[in-house]
Short mmCIF file of C-alpha atoms and ligand atoms in Angstrom, two decimals:
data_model
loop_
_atom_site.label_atom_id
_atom_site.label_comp_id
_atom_site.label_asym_id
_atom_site.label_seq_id
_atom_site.Cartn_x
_atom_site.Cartn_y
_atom_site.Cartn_z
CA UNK A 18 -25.98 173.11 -139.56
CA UNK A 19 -23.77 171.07 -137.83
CA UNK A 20 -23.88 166.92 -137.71
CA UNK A 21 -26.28 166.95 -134.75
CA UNK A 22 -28.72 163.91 -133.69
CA UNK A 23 -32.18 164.56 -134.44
CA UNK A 24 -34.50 164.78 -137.58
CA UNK A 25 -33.57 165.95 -141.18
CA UNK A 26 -36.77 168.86 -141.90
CA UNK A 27 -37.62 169.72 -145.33
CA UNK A 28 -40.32 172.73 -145.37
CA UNK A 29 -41.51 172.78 -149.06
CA UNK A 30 -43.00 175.66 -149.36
CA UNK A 31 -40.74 178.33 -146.96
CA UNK A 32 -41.77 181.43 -148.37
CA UNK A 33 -45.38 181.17 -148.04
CA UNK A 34 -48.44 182.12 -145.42
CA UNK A 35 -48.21 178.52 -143.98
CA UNK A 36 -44.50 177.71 -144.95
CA UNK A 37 -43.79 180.67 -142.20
CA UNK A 38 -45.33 180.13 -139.76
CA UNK A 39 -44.05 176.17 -139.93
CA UNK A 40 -40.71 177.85 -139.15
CA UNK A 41 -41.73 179.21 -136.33
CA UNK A 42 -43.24 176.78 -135.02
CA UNK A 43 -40.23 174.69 -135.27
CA UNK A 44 -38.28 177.42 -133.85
CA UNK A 45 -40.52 175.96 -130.39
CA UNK A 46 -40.43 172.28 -131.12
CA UNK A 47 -39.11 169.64 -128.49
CA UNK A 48 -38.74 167.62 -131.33
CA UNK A 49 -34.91 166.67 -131.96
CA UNK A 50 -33.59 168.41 -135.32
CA UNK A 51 -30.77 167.67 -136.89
CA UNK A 52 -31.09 170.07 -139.74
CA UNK A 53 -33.79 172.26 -141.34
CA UNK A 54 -33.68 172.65 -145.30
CA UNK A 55 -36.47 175.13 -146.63
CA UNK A 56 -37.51 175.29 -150.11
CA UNK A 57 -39.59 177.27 -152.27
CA UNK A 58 -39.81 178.26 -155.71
CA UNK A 59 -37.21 179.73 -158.08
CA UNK A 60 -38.14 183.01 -157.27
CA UNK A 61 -37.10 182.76 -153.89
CA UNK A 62 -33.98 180.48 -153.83
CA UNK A 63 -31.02 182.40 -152.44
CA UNK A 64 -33.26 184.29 -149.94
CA UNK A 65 -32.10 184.37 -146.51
CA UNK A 66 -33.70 183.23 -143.65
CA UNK A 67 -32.15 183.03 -139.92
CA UNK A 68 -33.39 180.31 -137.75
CA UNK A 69 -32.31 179.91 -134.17
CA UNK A 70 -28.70 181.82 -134.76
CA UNK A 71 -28.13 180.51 -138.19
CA UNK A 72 -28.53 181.05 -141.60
CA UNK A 73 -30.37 179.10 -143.74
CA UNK A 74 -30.46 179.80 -147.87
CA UNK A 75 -34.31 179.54 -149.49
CA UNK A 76 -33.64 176.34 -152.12
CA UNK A 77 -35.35 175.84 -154.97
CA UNK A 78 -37.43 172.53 -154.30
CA UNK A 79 -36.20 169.74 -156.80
CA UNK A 80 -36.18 165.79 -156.44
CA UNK A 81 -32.92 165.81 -155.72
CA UNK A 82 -33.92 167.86 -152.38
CA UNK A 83 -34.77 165.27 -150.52
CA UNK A 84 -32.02 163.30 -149.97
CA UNK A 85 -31.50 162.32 -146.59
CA UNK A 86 -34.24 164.37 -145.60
CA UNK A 87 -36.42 162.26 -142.57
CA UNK A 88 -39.54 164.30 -142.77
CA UNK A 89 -40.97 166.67 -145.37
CA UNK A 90 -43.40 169.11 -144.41
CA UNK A 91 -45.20 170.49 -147.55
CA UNK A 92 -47.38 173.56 -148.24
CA UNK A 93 -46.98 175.20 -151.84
CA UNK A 94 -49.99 173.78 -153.40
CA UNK A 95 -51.63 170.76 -154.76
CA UNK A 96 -50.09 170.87 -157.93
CA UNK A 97 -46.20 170.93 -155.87
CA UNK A 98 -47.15 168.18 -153.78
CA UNK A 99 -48.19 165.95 -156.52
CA UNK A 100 -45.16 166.18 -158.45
CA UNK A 101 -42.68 166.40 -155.37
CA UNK A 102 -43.83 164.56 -152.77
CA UNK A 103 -43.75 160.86 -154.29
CA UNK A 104 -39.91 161.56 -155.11
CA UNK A 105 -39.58 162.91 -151.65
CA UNK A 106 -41.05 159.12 -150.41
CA UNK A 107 -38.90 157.43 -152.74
CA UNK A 108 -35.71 159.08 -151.17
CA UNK A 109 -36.90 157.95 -147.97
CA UNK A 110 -38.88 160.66 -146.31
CA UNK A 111 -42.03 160.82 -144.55
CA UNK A 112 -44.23 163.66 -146.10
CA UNK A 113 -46.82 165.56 -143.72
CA UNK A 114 -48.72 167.27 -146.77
CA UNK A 115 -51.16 170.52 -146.01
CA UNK A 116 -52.73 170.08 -149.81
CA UNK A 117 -56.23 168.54 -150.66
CA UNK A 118 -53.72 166.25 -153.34
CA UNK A 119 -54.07 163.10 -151.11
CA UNK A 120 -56.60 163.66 -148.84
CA UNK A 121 -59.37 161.26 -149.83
CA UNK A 122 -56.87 158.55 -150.99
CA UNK A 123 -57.79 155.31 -149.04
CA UNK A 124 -53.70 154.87 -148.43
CA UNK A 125 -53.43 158.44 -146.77
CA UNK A 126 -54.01 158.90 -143.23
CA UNK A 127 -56.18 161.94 -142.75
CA UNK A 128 -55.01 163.13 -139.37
CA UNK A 129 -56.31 165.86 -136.65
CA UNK A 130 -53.85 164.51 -133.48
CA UNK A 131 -56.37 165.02 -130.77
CA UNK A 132 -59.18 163.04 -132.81
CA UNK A 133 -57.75 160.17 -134.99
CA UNK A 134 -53.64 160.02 -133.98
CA UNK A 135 -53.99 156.29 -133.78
CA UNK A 136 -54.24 156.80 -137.97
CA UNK A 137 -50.79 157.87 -138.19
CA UNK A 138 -49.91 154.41 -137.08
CA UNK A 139 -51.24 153.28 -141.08
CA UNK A 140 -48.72 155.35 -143.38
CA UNK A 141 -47.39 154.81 -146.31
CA UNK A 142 -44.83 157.65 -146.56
CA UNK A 143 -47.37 160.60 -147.15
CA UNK A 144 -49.41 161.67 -144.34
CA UNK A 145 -52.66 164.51 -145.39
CA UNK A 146 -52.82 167.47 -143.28
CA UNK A 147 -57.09 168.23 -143.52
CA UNK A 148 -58.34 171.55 -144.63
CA UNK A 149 -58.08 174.44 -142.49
CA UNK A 150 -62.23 175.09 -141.82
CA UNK A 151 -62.27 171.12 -141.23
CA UNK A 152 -59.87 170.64 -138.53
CA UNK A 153 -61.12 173.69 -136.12
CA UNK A 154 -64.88 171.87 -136.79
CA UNK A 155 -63.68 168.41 -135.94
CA UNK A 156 -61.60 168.89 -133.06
CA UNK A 157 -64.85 170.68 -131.53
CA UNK A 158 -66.96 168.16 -132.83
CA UNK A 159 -65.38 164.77 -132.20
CA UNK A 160 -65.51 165.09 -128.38
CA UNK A 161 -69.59 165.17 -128.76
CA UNK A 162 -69.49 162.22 -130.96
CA UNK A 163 -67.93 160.30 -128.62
CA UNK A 164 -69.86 161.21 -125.33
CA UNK A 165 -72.94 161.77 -127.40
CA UNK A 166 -73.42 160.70 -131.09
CA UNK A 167 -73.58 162.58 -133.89
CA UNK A 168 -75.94 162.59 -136.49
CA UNK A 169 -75.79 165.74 -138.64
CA UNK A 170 -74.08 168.85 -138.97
CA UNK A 171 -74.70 171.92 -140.84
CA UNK A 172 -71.75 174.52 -141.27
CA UNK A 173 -71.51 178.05 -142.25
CA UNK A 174 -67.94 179.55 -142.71
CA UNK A 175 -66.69 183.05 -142.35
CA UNK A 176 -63.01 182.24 -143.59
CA UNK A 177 -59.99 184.65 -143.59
CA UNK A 178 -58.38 186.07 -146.85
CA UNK A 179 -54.92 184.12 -146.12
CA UNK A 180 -56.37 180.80 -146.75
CA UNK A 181 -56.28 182.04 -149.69
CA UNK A 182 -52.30 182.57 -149.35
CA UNK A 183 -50.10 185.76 -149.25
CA UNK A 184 -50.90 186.85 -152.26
CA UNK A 185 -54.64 187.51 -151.87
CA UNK A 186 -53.13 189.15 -148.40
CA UNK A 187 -51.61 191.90 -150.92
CA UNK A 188 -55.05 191.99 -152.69
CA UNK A 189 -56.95 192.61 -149.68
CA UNK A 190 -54.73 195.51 -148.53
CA UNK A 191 -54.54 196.93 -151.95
CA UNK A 192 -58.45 196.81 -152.27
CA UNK A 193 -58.90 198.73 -149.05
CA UNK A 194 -56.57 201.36 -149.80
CA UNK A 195 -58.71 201.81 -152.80
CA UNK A 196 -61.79 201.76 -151.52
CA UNK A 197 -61.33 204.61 -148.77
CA UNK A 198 -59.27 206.26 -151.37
CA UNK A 199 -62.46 206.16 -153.76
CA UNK A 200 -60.58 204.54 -156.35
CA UNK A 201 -61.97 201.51 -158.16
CA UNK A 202 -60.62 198.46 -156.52
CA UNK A 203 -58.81 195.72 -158.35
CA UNK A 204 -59.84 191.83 -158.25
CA UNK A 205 -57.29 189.10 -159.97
CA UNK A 206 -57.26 186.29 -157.12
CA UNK A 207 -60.34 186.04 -155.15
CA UNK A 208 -62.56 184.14 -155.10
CA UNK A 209 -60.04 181.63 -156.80
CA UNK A 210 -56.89 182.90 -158.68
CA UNK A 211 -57.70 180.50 -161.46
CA UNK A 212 -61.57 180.75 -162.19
CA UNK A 213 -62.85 182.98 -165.03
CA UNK A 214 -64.73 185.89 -162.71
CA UNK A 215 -62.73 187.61 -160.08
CA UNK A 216 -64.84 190.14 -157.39
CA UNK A 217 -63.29 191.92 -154.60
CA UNK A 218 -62.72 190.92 -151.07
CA UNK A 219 -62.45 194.47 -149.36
CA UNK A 220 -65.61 195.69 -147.78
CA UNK A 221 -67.56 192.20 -149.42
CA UNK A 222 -68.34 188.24 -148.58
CA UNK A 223 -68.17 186.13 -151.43
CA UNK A 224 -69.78 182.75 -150.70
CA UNK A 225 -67.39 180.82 -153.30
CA UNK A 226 -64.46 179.54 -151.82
CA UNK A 227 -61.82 177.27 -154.27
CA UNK A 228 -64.27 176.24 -157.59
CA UNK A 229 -67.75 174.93 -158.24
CA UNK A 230 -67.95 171.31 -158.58
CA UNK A 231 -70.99 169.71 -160.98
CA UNK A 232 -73.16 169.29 -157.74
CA UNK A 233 -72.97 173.37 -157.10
CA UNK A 234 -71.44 173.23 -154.02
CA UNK A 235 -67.65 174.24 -154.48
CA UNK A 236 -64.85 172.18 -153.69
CA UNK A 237 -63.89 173.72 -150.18
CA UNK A 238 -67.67 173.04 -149.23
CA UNK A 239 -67.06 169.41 -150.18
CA UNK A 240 -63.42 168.88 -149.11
CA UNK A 241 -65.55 169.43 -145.33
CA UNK A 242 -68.45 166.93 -146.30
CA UNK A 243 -66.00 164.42 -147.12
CA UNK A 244 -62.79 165.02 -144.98
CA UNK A 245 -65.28 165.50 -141.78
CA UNK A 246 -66.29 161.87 -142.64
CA UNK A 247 -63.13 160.55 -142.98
CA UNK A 248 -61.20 162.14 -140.04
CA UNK A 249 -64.54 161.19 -137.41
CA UNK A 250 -64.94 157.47 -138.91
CA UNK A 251 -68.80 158.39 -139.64
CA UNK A 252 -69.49 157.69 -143.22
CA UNK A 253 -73.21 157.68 -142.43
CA UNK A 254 -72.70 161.36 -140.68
CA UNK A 255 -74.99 163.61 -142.20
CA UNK A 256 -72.88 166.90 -143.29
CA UNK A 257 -73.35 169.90 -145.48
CA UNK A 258 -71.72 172.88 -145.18
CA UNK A 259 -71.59 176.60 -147.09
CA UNK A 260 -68.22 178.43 -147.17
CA UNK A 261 -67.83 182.33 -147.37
CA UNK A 262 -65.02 184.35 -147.80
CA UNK A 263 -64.97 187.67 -145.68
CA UNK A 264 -62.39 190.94 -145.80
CA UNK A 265 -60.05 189.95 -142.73
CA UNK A 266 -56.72 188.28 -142.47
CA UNK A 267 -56.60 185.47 -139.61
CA UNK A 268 -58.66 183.09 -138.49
CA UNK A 269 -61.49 180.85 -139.40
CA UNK A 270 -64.68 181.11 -137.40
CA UNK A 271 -67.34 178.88 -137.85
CA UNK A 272 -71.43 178.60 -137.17
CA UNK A 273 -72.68 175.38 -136.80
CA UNK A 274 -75.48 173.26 -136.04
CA UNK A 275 -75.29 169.32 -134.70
CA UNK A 276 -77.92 166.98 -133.96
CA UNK A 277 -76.75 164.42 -131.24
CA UNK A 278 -78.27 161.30 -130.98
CA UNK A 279 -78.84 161.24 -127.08
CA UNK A 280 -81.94 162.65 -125.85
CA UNK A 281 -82.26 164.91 -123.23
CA UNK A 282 -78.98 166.96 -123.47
CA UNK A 283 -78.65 170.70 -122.72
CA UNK A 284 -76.02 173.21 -123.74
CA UNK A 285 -74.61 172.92 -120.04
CA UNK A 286 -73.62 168.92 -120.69
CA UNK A 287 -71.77 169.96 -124.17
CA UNK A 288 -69.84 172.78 -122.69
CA UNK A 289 -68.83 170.08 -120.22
CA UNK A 290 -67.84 167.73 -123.03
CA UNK A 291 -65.72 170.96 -124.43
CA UNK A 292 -64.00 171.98 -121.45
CA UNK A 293 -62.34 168.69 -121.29
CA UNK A 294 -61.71 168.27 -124.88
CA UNK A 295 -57.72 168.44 -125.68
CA UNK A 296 -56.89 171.48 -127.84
CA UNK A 297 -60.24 173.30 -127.44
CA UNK A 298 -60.87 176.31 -125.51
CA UNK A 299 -64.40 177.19 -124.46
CA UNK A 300 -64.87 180.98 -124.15
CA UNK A 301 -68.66 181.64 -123.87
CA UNK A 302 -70.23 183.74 -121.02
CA UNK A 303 -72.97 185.87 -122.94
CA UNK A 304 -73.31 188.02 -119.73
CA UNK A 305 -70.16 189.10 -120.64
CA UNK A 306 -70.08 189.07 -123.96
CA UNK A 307 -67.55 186.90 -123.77
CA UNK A 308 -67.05 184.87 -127.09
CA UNK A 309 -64.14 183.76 -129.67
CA UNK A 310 -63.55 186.60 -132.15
CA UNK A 311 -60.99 186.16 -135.67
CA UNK A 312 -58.94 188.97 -133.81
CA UNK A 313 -58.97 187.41 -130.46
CA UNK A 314 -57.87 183.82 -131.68
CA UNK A 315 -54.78 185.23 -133.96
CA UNK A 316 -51.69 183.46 -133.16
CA UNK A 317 -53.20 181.07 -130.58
CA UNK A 318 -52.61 177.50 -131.06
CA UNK A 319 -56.16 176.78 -129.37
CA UNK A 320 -59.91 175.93 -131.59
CA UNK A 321 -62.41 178.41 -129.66
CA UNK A 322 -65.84 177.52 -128.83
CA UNK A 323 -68.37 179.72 -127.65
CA UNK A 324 -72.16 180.28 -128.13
CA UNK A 325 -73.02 177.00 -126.92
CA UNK A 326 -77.20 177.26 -126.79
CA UNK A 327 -79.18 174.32 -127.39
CA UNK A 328 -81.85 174.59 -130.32
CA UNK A 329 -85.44 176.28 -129.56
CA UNK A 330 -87.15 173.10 -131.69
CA UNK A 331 -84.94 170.63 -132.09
CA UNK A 332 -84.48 169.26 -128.47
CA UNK A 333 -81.41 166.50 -129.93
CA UNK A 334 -79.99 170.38 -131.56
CA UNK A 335 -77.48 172.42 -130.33
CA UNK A 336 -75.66 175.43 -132.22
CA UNK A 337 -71.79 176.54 -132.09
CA UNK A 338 -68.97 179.25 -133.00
CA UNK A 339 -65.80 177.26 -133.75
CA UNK A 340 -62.76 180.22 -134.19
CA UNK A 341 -59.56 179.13 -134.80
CA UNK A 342 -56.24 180.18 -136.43
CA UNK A 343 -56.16 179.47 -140.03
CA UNK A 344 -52.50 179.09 -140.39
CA UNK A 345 -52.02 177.51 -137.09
CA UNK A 346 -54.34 174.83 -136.40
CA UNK A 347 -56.19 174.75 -139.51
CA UNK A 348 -52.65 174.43 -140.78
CA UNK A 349 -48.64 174.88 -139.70
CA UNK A 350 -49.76 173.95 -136.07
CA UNK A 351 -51.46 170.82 -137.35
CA UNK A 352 -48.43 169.50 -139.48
CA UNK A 353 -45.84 170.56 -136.51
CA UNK A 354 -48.14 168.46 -134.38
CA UNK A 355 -48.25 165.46 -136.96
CA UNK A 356 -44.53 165.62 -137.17
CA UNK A 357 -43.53 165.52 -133.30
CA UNK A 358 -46.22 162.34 -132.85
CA UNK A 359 -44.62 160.70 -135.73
CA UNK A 360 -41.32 161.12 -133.79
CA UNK A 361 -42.25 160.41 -130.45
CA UNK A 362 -44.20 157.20 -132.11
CA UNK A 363 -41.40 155.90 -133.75
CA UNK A 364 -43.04 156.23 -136.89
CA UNK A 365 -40.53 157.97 -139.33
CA UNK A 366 -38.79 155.22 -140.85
O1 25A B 15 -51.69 175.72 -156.31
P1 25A B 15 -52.88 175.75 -155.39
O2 25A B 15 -53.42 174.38 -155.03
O3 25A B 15 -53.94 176.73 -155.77
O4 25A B 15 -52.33 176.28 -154.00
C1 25A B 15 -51.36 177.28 -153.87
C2 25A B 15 -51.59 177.83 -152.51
O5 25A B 15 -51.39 176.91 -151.50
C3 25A B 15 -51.21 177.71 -150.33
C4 25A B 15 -50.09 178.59 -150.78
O6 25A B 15 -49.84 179.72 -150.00
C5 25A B 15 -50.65 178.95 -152.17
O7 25A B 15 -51.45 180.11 -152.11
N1 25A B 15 -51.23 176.75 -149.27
C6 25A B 15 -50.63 175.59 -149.12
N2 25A B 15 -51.08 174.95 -148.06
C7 25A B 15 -52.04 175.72 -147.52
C8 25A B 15 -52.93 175.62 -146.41
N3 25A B 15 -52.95 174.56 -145.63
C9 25A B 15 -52.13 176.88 -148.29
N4 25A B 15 -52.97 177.85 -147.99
C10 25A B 15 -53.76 177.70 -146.92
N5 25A B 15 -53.76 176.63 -146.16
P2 25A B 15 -48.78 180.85 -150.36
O8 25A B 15 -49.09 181.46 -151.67
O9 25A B 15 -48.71 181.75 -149.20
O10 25A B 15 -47.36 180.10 -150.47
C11 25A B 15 -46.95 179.46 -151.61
C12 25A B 15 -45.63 178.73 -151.25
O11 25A B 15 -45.40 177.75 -152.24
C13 25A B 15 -44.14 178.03 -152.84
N6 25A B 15 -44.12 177.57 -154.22
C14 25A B 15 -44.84 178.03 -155.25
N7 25A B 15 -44.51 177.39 -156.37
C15 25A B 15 -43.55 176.51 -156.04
C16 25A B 15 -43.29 176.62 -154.67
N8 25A B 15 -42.38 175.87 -154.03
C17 25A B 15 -41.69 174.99 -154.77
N9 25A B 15 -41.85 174.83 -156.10
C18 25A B 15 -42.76 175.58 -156.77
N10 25A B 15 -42.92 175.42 -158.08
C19 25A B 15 -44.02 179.51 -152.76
O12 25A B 15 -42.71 179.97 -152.91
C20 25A B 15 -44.50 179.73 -151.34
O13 25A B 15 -43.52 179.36 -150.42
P3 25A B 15 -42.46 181.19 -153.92
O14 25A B 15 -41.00 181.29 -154.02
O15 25A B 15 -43.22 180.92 -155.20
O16 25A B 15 -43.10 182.43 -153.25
C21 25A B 15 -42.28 183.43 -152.70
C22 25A B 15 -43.07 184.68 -152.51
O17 25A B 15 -43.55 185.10 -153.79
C23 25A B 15 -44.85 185.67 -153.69
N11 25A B 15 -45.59 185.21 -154.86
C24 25A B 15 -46.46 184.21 -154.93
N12 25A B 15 -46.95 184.09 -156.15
C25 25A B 15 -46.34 185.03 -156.93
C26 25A B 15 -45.46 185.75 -156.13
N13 25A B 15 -44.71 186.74 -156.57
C27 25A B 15 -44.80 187.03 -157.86
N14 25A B 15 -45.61 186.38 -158.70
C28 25A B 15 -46.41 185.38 -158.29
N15 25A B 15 -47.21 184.72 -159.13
C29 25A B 15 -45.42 185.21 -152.42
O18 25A B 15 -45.88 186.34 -151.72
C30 25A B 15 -44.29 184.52 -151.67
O19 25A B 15 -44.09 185.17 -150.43
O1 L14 B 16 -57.91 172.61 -148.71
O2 L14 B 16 -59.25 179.49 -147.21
O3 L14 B 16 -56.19 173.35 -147.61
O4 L14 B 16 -58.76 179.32 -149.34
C1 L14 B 16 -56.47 175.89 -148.71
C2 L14 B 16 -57.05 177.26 -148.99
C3 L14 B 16 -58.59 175.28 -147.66
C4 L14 B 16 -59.16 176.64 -147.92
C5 L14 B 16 -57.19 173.53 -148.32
C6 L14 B 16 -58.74 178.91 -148.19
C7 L14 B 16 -57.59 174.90 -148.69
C8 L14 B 16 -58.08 177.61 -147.93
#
């Protein structure tokens, strides 16, 4: 690309379910860029990618990557991000980082932009982008909080196969093609590519999603628990939450149950609270069947509520479906978003 004013983007990560659809996404951006540089692994560099009339070569991602890069958007893993992204701060960039690797460190802002953006303002070169099933639950959530209180939540997940990243994609299809074939179906990623047992995804929910931690709830159950706390400034929040893995691509959806601490509420006054809430869509007219589905909220940009019915004992209670795009908001949409309020902020050094 040519010497025009703007940002320097790195996308660490190019080649993969979220590294895609960051491309995109900055195919739409208002955000000035002076150049794009996408890296991957290896096994990728010297791929070809076009982006808006030119070419751009797949490199592999090395320190030496970074130089003169103004804002590094990362999504190949924990394990990438903690080797590359400190060398990416020391050459002067400003890392928006879709990993759990930094999340929980008391240096790293945490940030959803329509709930905590005023975080941003803390950085110290790395920025964390939250988990996917946490964002779409907070940006619902955080508008109650505010007009209502909050004092506990209990989650249920129904997560899409490409959290899991492309390859389990592959897996999935492979699976079903097996399955109607009458084959036997093959499992080597899912539940997580590195535990001991694998089981397959096609035509199953598996309620493990990312490892078992020494309390029994896995680590994707706890990175909600604890980012939910972080993002919504409520340590004393009560939150637990089970996550399940089912056989579709896109899209998170989510049932869950609040307590409030205002008495006297009714579904009408939350839906009220949700129609006005920035980034959140309320789609929820039972009478005609009208609700957020994981189909109907591929490619949108938008967390879906619907099912919005107060609870039949618990009169502070109320219950939810929170459906969002996995890749989008619960991830490339997030980190675009981060990015263009760093800019606009002043807040890339
Ligand atoms: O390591 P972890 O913590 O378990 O996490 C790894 C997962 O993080 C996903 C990512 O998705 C991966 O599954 N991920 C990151 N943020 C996420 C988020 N917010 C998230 N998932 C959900 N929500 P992915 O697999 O779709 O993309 C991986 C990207 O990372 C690049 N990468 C891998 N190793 C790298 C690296 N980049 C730099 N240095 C390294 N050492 C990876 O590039 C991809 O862009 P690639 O070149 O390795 O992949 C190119 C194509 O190759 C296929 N592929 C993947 N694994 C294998 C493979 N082919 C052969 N053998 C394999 N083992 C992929 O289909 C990819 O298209
Ligand atoms: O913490 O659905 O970003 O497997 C990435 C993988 C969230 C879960 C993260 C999945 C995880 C996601």
């Amino acid at each position: 690309m040519g010497e025009k004013p703007g940002y320097h983007v790195a996308v660490v990560g190019a080649t993969g379910a979220v590294g895609e659809r960051i491309i995109e996404l900055l195919h739409e951006t208002d955000m000035p860029l002076a150049s794009v540089k996408l890296l991957a692994s290896a096994r990728s560099a010297g791929k070809k990618v076009s982006f808006k009339g030119e070419t751009i070569e797949i490199e592999e991602a090395v320190p030496e990557s970074f130089k003169g890069i103004d804002i590094a958007l990362f999504s190949a893993g924990g394990s990438i991000s903690k080797q590359l992204a400190p060398e990416a701060v020391k050459r002067g960039a400003v890392v928006v980082d879709n990993t759990s690797a930094y999340r929980m460190d008391e240096n790293v802002p945490l940030v959803v932009p329509e709930v905590n953006a005023n975080d941003l303002k803390k950085h110290q070169g790395i920025i964390a982008n939250p988990n996917c099933s946490t964002i779409q639950m907070v940006a619902a959530l955080k508008p109650i909080q505010d007009a209502f209180g909050m004092s506990r939540i209990i989650v249920s997940t129904y997560q899409a196969v490409s959290g899991s990243g492309a390859t389990a994609c592959t897996e999935l299809e492979n699976q079903s093609e097996s399955y109607l074939q009458g084959t036997d179906m093959q499992a080597d990623i899912l539940p997580v590519k590195s535990d001991k047992k694998h089981y397959p995804i096609a035509f199953n929910a598996l309620p493990q999603i990312d490892v078992f931690g020494e309390n029994d709830y896995t680590f994707e159950e706890m990175k909600m628990v604890n980012e939910t706390k972080k993002i919504m400034h409520a340590p004393e929040l009560k939150v637990a939450a089970t996550c399940v893995r089912l056989p579709f691509f896109r899209s998170h959806a989510e049932s869950v149950y609040v307590e409030v601490e205002k008495e006297g509420l009714n579904a009408a006054d939350i839906r009220e609270i949700l129609e006005k809430a920035p980034g959140v869509t309320v789609q929820d007219n039972p009478a005609e069947q009208d609700y957020p589905t994981p189909l109907s909220a591929e490619g949108r940009k938008e967390v879906f509520v619907g099912r919005i019915r107060k609870d039949l004992d618990e009169s502070k209670g109320f219950h939810l479906w929170i459906v969002s795009d996995n890749l989008l908001k619960g991830a490339a949409w997030n980190t675009v978003q981060i990015a263009e309020q760093l800019a606009a902020n002043h807040l890339l050094s």
